[in-house]
Amino acid sequence: MKTILRHFQGEFLRRLLLIAFPIALQTMLFSSRSLVDIMMLGQLGELDVAAIGIAGRAVFVATLMIFGVTTGGALLTAQYWGAGNHQGVRQSTALTILMTLLAALGAGLIFLFAPQAVIGMATNSEVVIALGSEYLMITAFSLFTMAWGSSIAVGLRAMHQPGIATIFSAIGIVLNIFLNWVLIFGHFGFPALGIAGAAWATLLSGLIEAVLLYVYLSHRRHLLAMNLRLLLGAVELGKIRRFLSLSMPTTFNHLAWSMGIFAYHAIIGQSGVEGLAALSVMTPIESFALALLIGISNASAVLIGNQLGANNHEAAYYQAWAVSLFNFCCAVVVALVMVLCKDLVLDLFSALSGESRALAEHFFLIFAVAVVVKSIPMTMIVGVLRAGGDIRFCLYQDMVAQWLVGIPLTAFCAFILQLPLEWIYAMLIVEELVKSVGSTIRLKSRSWMNNLVADG
């Protein structure tokens, strides 16, 4: 324990927090988009809340797929930066942009041409399907700006400059709130578009945010300022193969995991609109509650990746244990704050019916416990194992924990035992317990410690 604490003190802790807080803030800003959508659409009715909840989960699946693609670039960029190879940083970021744009194209085509099929997987309500489909068809185009922004963000994060992306995310969310108010309710002469207005607000604010970030990087002649020549120059078969070898397992991991989250949503959604409405309210609350833990986990990946790229394996090992314990302590604090603020937070969603409000209150307390349980596997998987390129283990563990244990158990409790929704929602914790055990054993083995850029 003394060795772990020694590696965690001083400069390492300072750099961890300097990277973690902007990432946490960026996560909260990203989550606030869906929070604002739900709060504003909640004034129109529970059907709109249910529709935005399902559509938001579908967009969440696509978002995580894009984030999965960026993982290959994030691993390489962090280790290139640790090795002092600035050209490698530029090339890996350029390649990340190209690959995420291809991923966005695939997901966007599904949202554009088969939105009813996507929404229909989670509900039988024709009204909810129609509303959710309208939202998906518009937000399909926002995936491209998301791909660009997330690619630049992981590059900045690897360079210990996450604050730049956070500033532009803040600009984007302010625009999103304003455009939501204008387009949902019809101010300044615009028609009241309802849920379509929320979709247009997401698209337009994301586009403006991406353009402003591009202009800023170009004007400052930043290392990550991109141009067509640099993007095309990144297209080399050997580099693409290495990128895909790192990003494809993680992309599939993200995709399978996020589809599993959608499956949980669909299982609870079969109970009716009330269950969907309560779950839709919980979606942004979950993201807000996990923001600090996500920030610490991603910051850990950068710093441990830097250590591995510099071949400081002993320091990386003890810092891995240190950040895992630190994130667990932070999770306990977050859970306590959630319990104390429960009524204050849920009062923001005034459109909920009595039954939906009661469900949301129970879900809220259950998730406070889940935050603590989630903190261990989150740090070890995102912040440690993937930093060393141990992505196949992460993939296999997630598949087993979610698709062979968590989802079948949840479906059994819902459809066979027909337990109350609160118990079904609590089954999500089982998956995290399985991953906690597996990740702890894997971290202790040291087999995840790899230098991914040893050959340049």
mmCIF file of C-alpha atoms in Angstrom, residues 66-315:
data_model
loop_
_atom_site.group_PDB
_atom_site.id
_atom_site.type_symbol
_atom_site.label_atom_id
_atom_site.label_comp_id
_atom_site.label_asym_id
_atom_site.label_seq_id
_atom_site.Cartn_x
_atom_site.Cartn_y
_atom_site.Cartn_z
ATOM 1 C CA ILE A 66 -17.703 6.212 -32.583
ATOM 2 C CA PHE A 67 -15.925 6.508 -29.243
ATOM 3 C CA GLY A 68 -14.827 2.900 -29.661
ATOM 4 C CA VAL A 69 -13.190 3.770 -32.973
ATOM 5 C CA THR A 70 -11.359 6.686 -31.323
ATOM 6 C CA THR A 71 -9.878 4.270 -28.783
ATOM 7 C CA GLY A 72 -7.285 3.026 -31.278
ATOM 8 C CA GLY A 73 -6.195 6.591 -31.897
ATOM 9 C CA ALA A 74 -6.299 7.429 -28.189
ATOM 10 C CA LEU A 75 -3.989 4.529 -27.302
ATOM 11 C CA LEU A 76 -1.482 5.348 -30.036
ATOM 12 C CA THR A 77 -1.599 9.116 -29.483
ATOM 13 C CA ALA A 78 -1.046 8.816 -25.714
ATOM 14 C CA GLN A 79 1.954 6.564 -26.216
ATOM 15 C CA TYR A 80 3.359 8.664 -29.082
ATOM 16 C CA TRP A 81 3.106 11.723 -26.840
ATOM 17 C CA GLY A 82 4.823 9.832 -24.008
ATOM 18 C CA ALA A 83 7.598 8.879 -26.435
ATOM 19 C CA GLY A 84 7.942 12.495 -27.667
ATOM 20 C CA ASN A 85 6.914 11.639 -31.259
ATOM 21 C CA HIS A 86 4.858 14.672 -32.371
ATOM 22 C CA GLN A 87 4.500 13.522 -35.966
ATOM 23 C CA GLY A 88 3.037 10.276 -34.692
ATOM 24 C CA VAL A 89 0.506 12.281 -32.680
ATOM 25 C CA ARG A 90 -0.614 14.204 -35.791
ATOM 26 C CA GLN A 91 -0.852 11.121 -37.989
ATOM 27 C CA SER A 92 -2.725 9.002 -35.462
ATOM 28 C CA THR A 93 -5.231 11.831 -34.861
ATOM 29 C CA ALA A 94 -5.765 12.291 -38.618
ATOM 30 C CA LEU A 95 -6.367 8.578 -39.041
ATOM 31 C CA THR A 96 -8.774 8.639 -36.095
ATOM 32 C CA ILE A 97 -10.829 11.351 -37.817
ATOM 33 C CA LEU A 98 -11.096 9.345 -41.049
ATOM 34 C CA MET A 99 -12.116 6.134 -39.306
ATOM 35 C CA THR A 100 -14.701 7.805 -37.066
ATOM 36 C CA LEU A 101 -16.285 9.529 -40.072
ATOM 37 C CA LEU A 102 -16.732 6.110 -41.698
ATOM 38 C CA ALA A 103 -18.351 4.795 -38.504
ATOM 39 C CA ALA A 104 -20.652 7.828 -38.386
ATOM 40 C CA LEU A 105 -21.668 7.179 -41.992
ATOM 41 C CA GLY A 106 -22.720 3.608 -41.198
ATOM 42 C CA ALA A 107 -24.775 4.539 -38.153
ATOM 43 C CA GLY A 108 -26.243 7.584 -39.875
ATOM 44 C CA LEU A 109 -27.569 5.524 -42.780
ATOM 45 C CA ILE A 110 -29.416 3.230 -40.337
ATOM 46 C CA PHE A 111 -30.980 6.181 -38.505
ATOM 47 C CA LEU A 112 -31.927 7.831 -41.779
ATOM 48 C CA PHE A 113 -33.494 4.870 -43.573
ATOM 49 C CA ALA A 114 -34.672 2.512 -40.789
ATOM 50 C CA PRO A 115 -35.588 4.661 -37.750
ATOM 51 C CA GLN A 116 -38.923 2.893 -37.140
ATOM 52 C CA ALA A 117 -37.170 -0.458 -36.818
ATOM 53 C CA VAL A 118 -34.741 0.979 -34.264
ATOM 54 C CA ILE A 119 -37.388 2.602 -32.042
ATOM 55 C CA GLY A 120 -39.733 -0.361 -32.479
ATOM 56 C CA MET A 121 -37.248 -2.646 -30.702
ATOM 57 C CA ALA A 122 -38.017 -0.902 -27.404
ATOM 58 C CA THR A 123 -41.755 -0.141 -27.588
ATOM 59 C CA ASN A 124 -44.999 -1.110 -29.312
ATOM 60 C CA SER A 125 -46.522 2.374 -29.029
ATOM 61 C CA GLU A 126 -47.098 3.759 -32.532
ATOM 62 C CA VAL A 127 -47.033 7.340 -31.261
ATOM 63 C CA VAL A 128 -43.694 6.834 -29.493
ATOM 64 C CA ILE A 129 -42.256 5.115 -32.591
ATOM 65 C CA ALA A 130 -43.344 7.998 -34.836
ATOM 66 C CA LEU A 131 -41.916 10.657 -32.512
ATOM 67 C CA GLY A 132 -38.653 8.803 -31.933
ATOM 68 C CA SER A 133 -38.173 8.104 -35.651
ATOM 69 C CA GLU A 134 -38.529 11.780 -36.489
ATOM 70 C CA TYR A 135 -35.802 12.597 -33.984
ATOM 71 C CA LEU A 136 -33.414 9.920 -35.303
ATOM 72 C CA MET A 137 -33.729 10.948 -38.960
ATOM 73 C CA ILE A 138 -32.573 14.470 -38.157
ATOM 74 C CA THR A 139 -29.844 13.621 -35.653
ATOM 75 C CA ALA A 140 -28.334 11.119 -38.101
ATOM 76 C CA PHE A 141 -26.380 14.020 -39.622
ATOM 77 C CA SER A 142 -25.083 15.177 -36.237
ATOM 78 C CA LEU A 143 -23.008 11.990 -35.973
ATOM 79 C CA PHE A 144 -20.444 13.461 -38.388
ATOM 80 C CA THR A 145 -19.752 16.479 -36.189
ATOM 81 C CA MET A 146 -19.591 14.136 -33.218
ATOM 82 C CA ALA A 147 -16.986 12.018 -35.035
ATOM 83 C CA TRP A 148 -14.817 15.065 -35.742
ATOM 84 C CA GLY A 149 -15.125 16.489 -32.238
ATOM 85 C CA SER A 150 -14.449 13.214 -30.418
ATOM 86 C CA SER A 151 -11.372 12.498 -32.564
ATOM 87 C CA ILE A 152 -9.850 15.893 -31.824
ATOM 88 C CA ALA A 153 -10.811 15.547 -28.142
ATOM 89 C CA VAL A 154 -8.854 12.292 -27.655
ATOM 90 C CA GLY A 155 -5.829 13.867 -29.346
ATOM 91 C CA LEU A 156 -5.987 16.896 -27.054
ATOM 92 C CA ARG A 157 -6.469 14.623 -24.070
ATOM 93 C CA ALA A 158 -3.337 12.637 -24.944
ATOM 94 C CA MET A 159 -1.427 15.936 -25.104
ATOM 95 C CA HIS A 160 -2.746 16.884 -21.636
ATOM 96 C CA GLN A 161 -4.860 19.690 -23.143
ATOM 97 C CA PRO A 162 -8.463 18.492 -22.572
ATOM 98 C CA GLY A 163 -9.591 21.983 -21.571
ATOM 99 C CA ILE A 164 -9.644 23.156 -25.201
ATOM 100 C CA ALA A 165 -12.312 20.624 -26.193
ATOM 101 C CA THR A 166 -14.213 21.343 -22.978
ATOM 102 C CA ILE A 167 -14.476 25.052 -23.771
ATOM 103 C CA PHE A 168 -15.972 24.374 -27.185
ATOM 104 C CA SER A 169 -18.309 21.753 -25.702
ATOM 105 C CA ALA A 170 -19.561 24.438 -23.322
ATOM 106 C CA ILE A 171 -20.232 26.739 -26.278
ATOM 107 C CA GLY A 172 -22.099 23.905 -27.990
ATOM 108 C CA ILE A 173 -24.332 23.178 -25.000
ATOM 109 C CA VAL A 174 -25.239 26.853 -24.538
ATOM 110 C CA LEU A 175 -26.236 26.966 -28.208
ATOM 111 C CA ASN A 176 -28.151 23.702 -27.787
ATOM 112 C CA ILE A 177 -30.159 25.047 -24.856
ATOM 113 C CA PHE A 178 -30.993 28.265 -26.706
ATOM 114 C CA LEU A 179 -31.937 26.483 -29.943
ATOM 115 C CA ASN A 180 -34.014 23.940 -27.992
ATOM 116 C CA TRP A 181 -36.021 26.753 -26.441
ATOM 117 C CA VAL A 182 -36.483 28.455 -29.815
ATOM 118 C CA LEU A 183 -37.314 25.402 -31.934
ATOM 119 C CA ILE A 184 -39.250 23.169 -29.498
ATOM 120 C CA PHE A 185 -41.672 25.889 -28.389
ATOM 121 C CA GLY A 186 -41.547 28.200 -31.428
ATOM 122 C CA HIS A 187 -39.974 31.499 -30.396
ATOM 123 C CA PHE A 188 -38.681 34.380 -32.561
ATOM 124 C CA GLY A 189 -41.142 33.552 -35.306
ATOM 125 C CA PHE A 190 -40.067 29.919 -35.711
ATOM 126 C CA PRO A 191 -42.757 27.200 -35.706
ATOM 127 C CA ALA A 192 -43.109 25.007 -32.599
ATOM 128 C CA LEU A 193 -41.446 21.786 -33.811
ATOM 129 C CA GLY A 194 -41.633 19.718 -30.610
ATOM 130 C CA ILE A 195 -39.305 16.714 -30.635
ATOM 131 C CA ALA A 196 -38.116 17.604 -34.158
ATOM 132 C CA GLY A 197 -37.003 20.965 -32.767
ATOM 133 C CA ALA A 198 -34.833 19.180 -30.206
ATOM 134 C CA ALA A 199 -33.233 17.177 -33.020
ATOM 135 C CA TRP A 200 -32.544 20.281 -35.125
ATOM 136 C CA ALA A 201 -31.062 22.025 -32.088
ATOM 137 C CA THR A 202 -28.691 19.087 -31.543
ATOM 138 C CA LEU A 203 -27.623 19.097 -35.197
ATOM 139 C CA LEU A 204 -27.092 22.852 -35.523
ATOM 140 C CA SER A 205 -25.290 23.332 -32.193
ATOM 141 C CA GLY A 206 -22.974 20.401 -32.955
ATOM 142 C CA LEU A 207 -22.157 21.799 -36.389
ATOM 143 C CA ILE A 208 -21.331 25.266 -35.031
ATOM 144 C CA GLU A 209 -19.218 23.743 -32.253
ATOM 145 C CA ALA A 210 -17.191 21.676 -34.754
ATOM 146 C CA VAL A 211 -16.596 24.648 -37.074
ATOM 147 C CA LEU A 212 -15.449 26.881 -34.211
ATOM 148 C CA LEU A 213 -13.030 24.205 -32.947
ATOM 149 C CA TYR A 214 -11.568 23.777 -36.448
ATOM 150 C CA VAL A 215 -11.097 27.531 -36.857
ATOM 151 C CA TYR A 216 -9.445 27.836 -33.436
ATOM 152 C CA LEU A 217 -6.925 25.037 -34.064
ATOM 153 C CA SER A 218 -6.095 26.381 -37.514
ATOM 154 C CA HIS A 219 -5.676 29.955 -36.294
ATOM 155 C CA ARG A 220 -3.382 28.855 -33.441
ATOM 156 C CA ARG A 221 -1.425 26.544 -35.788
ATOM 157 C CA HIS A 222 -1.979 23.845 -33.223
ATOM 158 C CA LEU A 223 -0.299 20.456 -33.579
ATOM 159 C CA LEU A 224 -3.765 18.979 -34.236
ATOM 160 C CA ALA A 225 -4.778 21.547 -36.862
ATOM 161 C CA MET A 226 -5.954 19.332 -39.713
ATOM 162 C CA ASN A 227 -5.926 19.789 -43.476
ATOM 163 C CA LEU A 228 -6.815 17.575 -46.421
ATOM 164 C CA ARG A 229 -3.169 16.745 -47.171
ATOM 165 C CA LEU A 230 -2.562 15.503 -43.634
ATOM 166 C CA LEU A 231 -5.768 13.442 -43.643
ATOM 167 C CA LEU A 232 -4.935 11.784 -46.955
ATOM 168 C CA GLY A 233 -1.335 11.249 -45.867
ATOM 169 C CA ALA A 234 -2.564 9.212 -42.909
ATOM 170 C CA VAL A 235 -3.998 6.603 -45.264
ATOM 171 C CA GLU A 236 -1.197 4.033 -45.153
ATOM 172 C CA LEU A 237 -2.008 0.339 -45.126
ATOM 173 C CA GLY A 238 0.378 -0.548 -42.305
ATOM 174 C CA LYS A 239 -0.886 2.228 -40.051
ATOM 175 C CA ILE A 240 -4.514 1.397 -40.828
ATOM 176 C CA ARG A 241 -3.910 -2.240 -39.928
ATOM 177 C CA ARG A 242 -2.336 -1.307 -36.597
ATOM 178 C CA PHE A 243 -5.107 1.192 -35.901
ATOM 179 C CA LEU A 244 -7.814 -1.343 -36.699
ATOM 180 C CA SER A 245 -6.100 -4.035 -34.631
ATOM 181 C CA LEU A 246 -6.492 -1.733 -31.645
ATOM 182 C CA SER A 247 -9.776 -0.006 -32.412
ATOM 183 C CA MET A 248 -11.920 -2.783 -33.924
ATOM 184 C CA PRO A 249 -12.072 -4.998 -30.824
ATOM 185 C CA THR A 250 -12.808 -1.910 -28.710
ATOM 186 C CA THR A 251 -15.357 -0.652 -31.232
ATOM 187 C CA PHE A 252 -17.105 -4.005 -31.184
ATOM 188 C CA ASN A 253 -16.780 -3.940 -27.383
ATOM 189 C CA HIS A 254 -18.429 -0.501 -27.207
ATOM 190 C CA LEU A 255 -21.071 -1.480 -29.732
ATOM 191 C CA ALA A 256 -21.949 -4.755 -28.010
ATOM 192 C CA TRP A 257 -22.004 -3.071 -24.597
ATOM 193 C CA SER A 258 -24.146 -0.125 -25.728
ATOM 194 C CA MET A 259 -26.536 -2.490 -27.538
ATOM 195 C CA GLY A 260 -26.751 -4.360 -24.267
ATOM 196 C CA ILE A 261 -27.740 -1.119 -22.520
ATOM 197 C CA PHE A 262 -30.391 -0.673 -25.211
ATOM 198 C CA ALA A 263 -31.529 -4.260 -24.525
ATOM 199 C CA TYR A 264 -31.917 -3.460 -20.809
ATOM 200 C CA HIS A 265 -33.926 -0.380 -21.838
ATOM 201 C CA ALA A 266 -36.118 -2.496 -24.134
ATOM 202 C CA ILE A 267 -36.770 -5.082 -21.402
ATOM 203 C CA ILE A 268 -37.951 -2.413 -18.970
ATOM 204 C CA GLY A 269 -39.794 -0.633 -21.789
ATOM 205 C CA GLN A 270 -42.091 -3.591 -22.324
ATOM 206 C CA SER A 271 -43.789 -2.652 -19.050
ATOM 207 C CA GLY A 272 -45.323 0.457 -20.620
ATOM 208 C CA VAL A 273 -44.834 4.184 -21.030
ATOM 209 C CA GLU A 274 -44.379 4.780 -17.272
ATOM 210 C CA GLY A 275 -41.312 2.528 -17.114
ATOM 211 C CA LEU A 276 -39.877 4.137 -20.242
ATOM 212 C CA ALA A 277 -40.482 7.643 -18.877
ATOM 213 C CA ALA A 278 -38.760 6.843 -15.558
ATOM 214 C CA LEU A 279 -35.834 5.225 -17.374
ATOM 215 C CA SER A 280 -35.581 8.188 -19.759
ATOM 216 C CA VAL A 281 -35.267 10.535 -16.788
ATOM 217 C CA MET A 282 -32.528 8.347 -15.311
ATOM 218 C CA THR A 283 -30.412 8.359 -18.495
ATOM 219 C CA PRO A 284 -28.936 11.879 -18.131
ATOM 220 C CA ILE A 285 -28.843 11.509 -14.336
ATOM 221 C CA GLU A 286 -26.686 8.393 -14.729
ATOM 222 C CA SER A 287 -24.315 10.249 -17.039
ATOM 223 C CA PHE A 288 -24.011 13.182 -14.642
ATOM 224 C CA ALA A 289 -23.367 10.873 -11.684
ATOM 225 C CA LEU A 290 -20.642 9.009 -13.568
ATOM 226 C CA ALA A 291 -19.003 12.126 -15.046
ATOM 227 C CA LEU A 292 -16.235 12.463 -12.434
ATOM 228 C CA LEU A 293 -15.501 8.737 -12.531
ATOM 229 C CA ILE A 294 -15.356 8.791 -16.332
ATOM 230 C CA GLY A 295 -12.992 11.757 -16.170
ATOM 231 C CA ILE A 296 -10.639 10.011 -13.746
ATOM 232 C CA SER A 297 -10.729 6.788 -15.777
ATOM 233 C CA ASN A 298 -9.901 8.544 -19.059
ATOM 234 C CA ALA A 299 -7.209 10.653 -17.407
ATOM 235 C CA SER A 300 -5.721 7.461 -15.982
ATOM 236 C CA ALA A 301 -5.598 5.960 -19.478
ATOM 237 C CA VAL A 302 -3.605 8.959 -20.721
ATOM 238 C CA LEU A 303 -1.067 8.969 -17.880
ATOM 239 C CA ILE A 304 -0.618 5.210 -17.714
ATOM 240 C CA GLY A 305 -0.367 5.134 -21.515
ATOM 241 C CA ASN A 306 2.371 7.778 -21.261
ATOM 242 C CA GLN A 307 4.241 5.614 -18.752
ATOM 243 C CA LEU A 308 3.973 2.502 -20.910
ATOM 244 C CA GLY A 309 5.097 4.428 -23.995
ATOM 245 C CA ALA A 310 8.172 5.533 -22.027
ATOM 246 C CA ASN A 311 8.719 1.916 -20.802
ATOM 247 C CA ASN A 312 8.121 2.856 -17.149
ATOM 248 C CA HIS A 313 6.251 -0.370 -16.414
ATOM 249 C CA GLU A 314 6.762 -0.463 -12.656
ATOM 250 C CA ALA A 315 5.325 3.031 -12.199
#
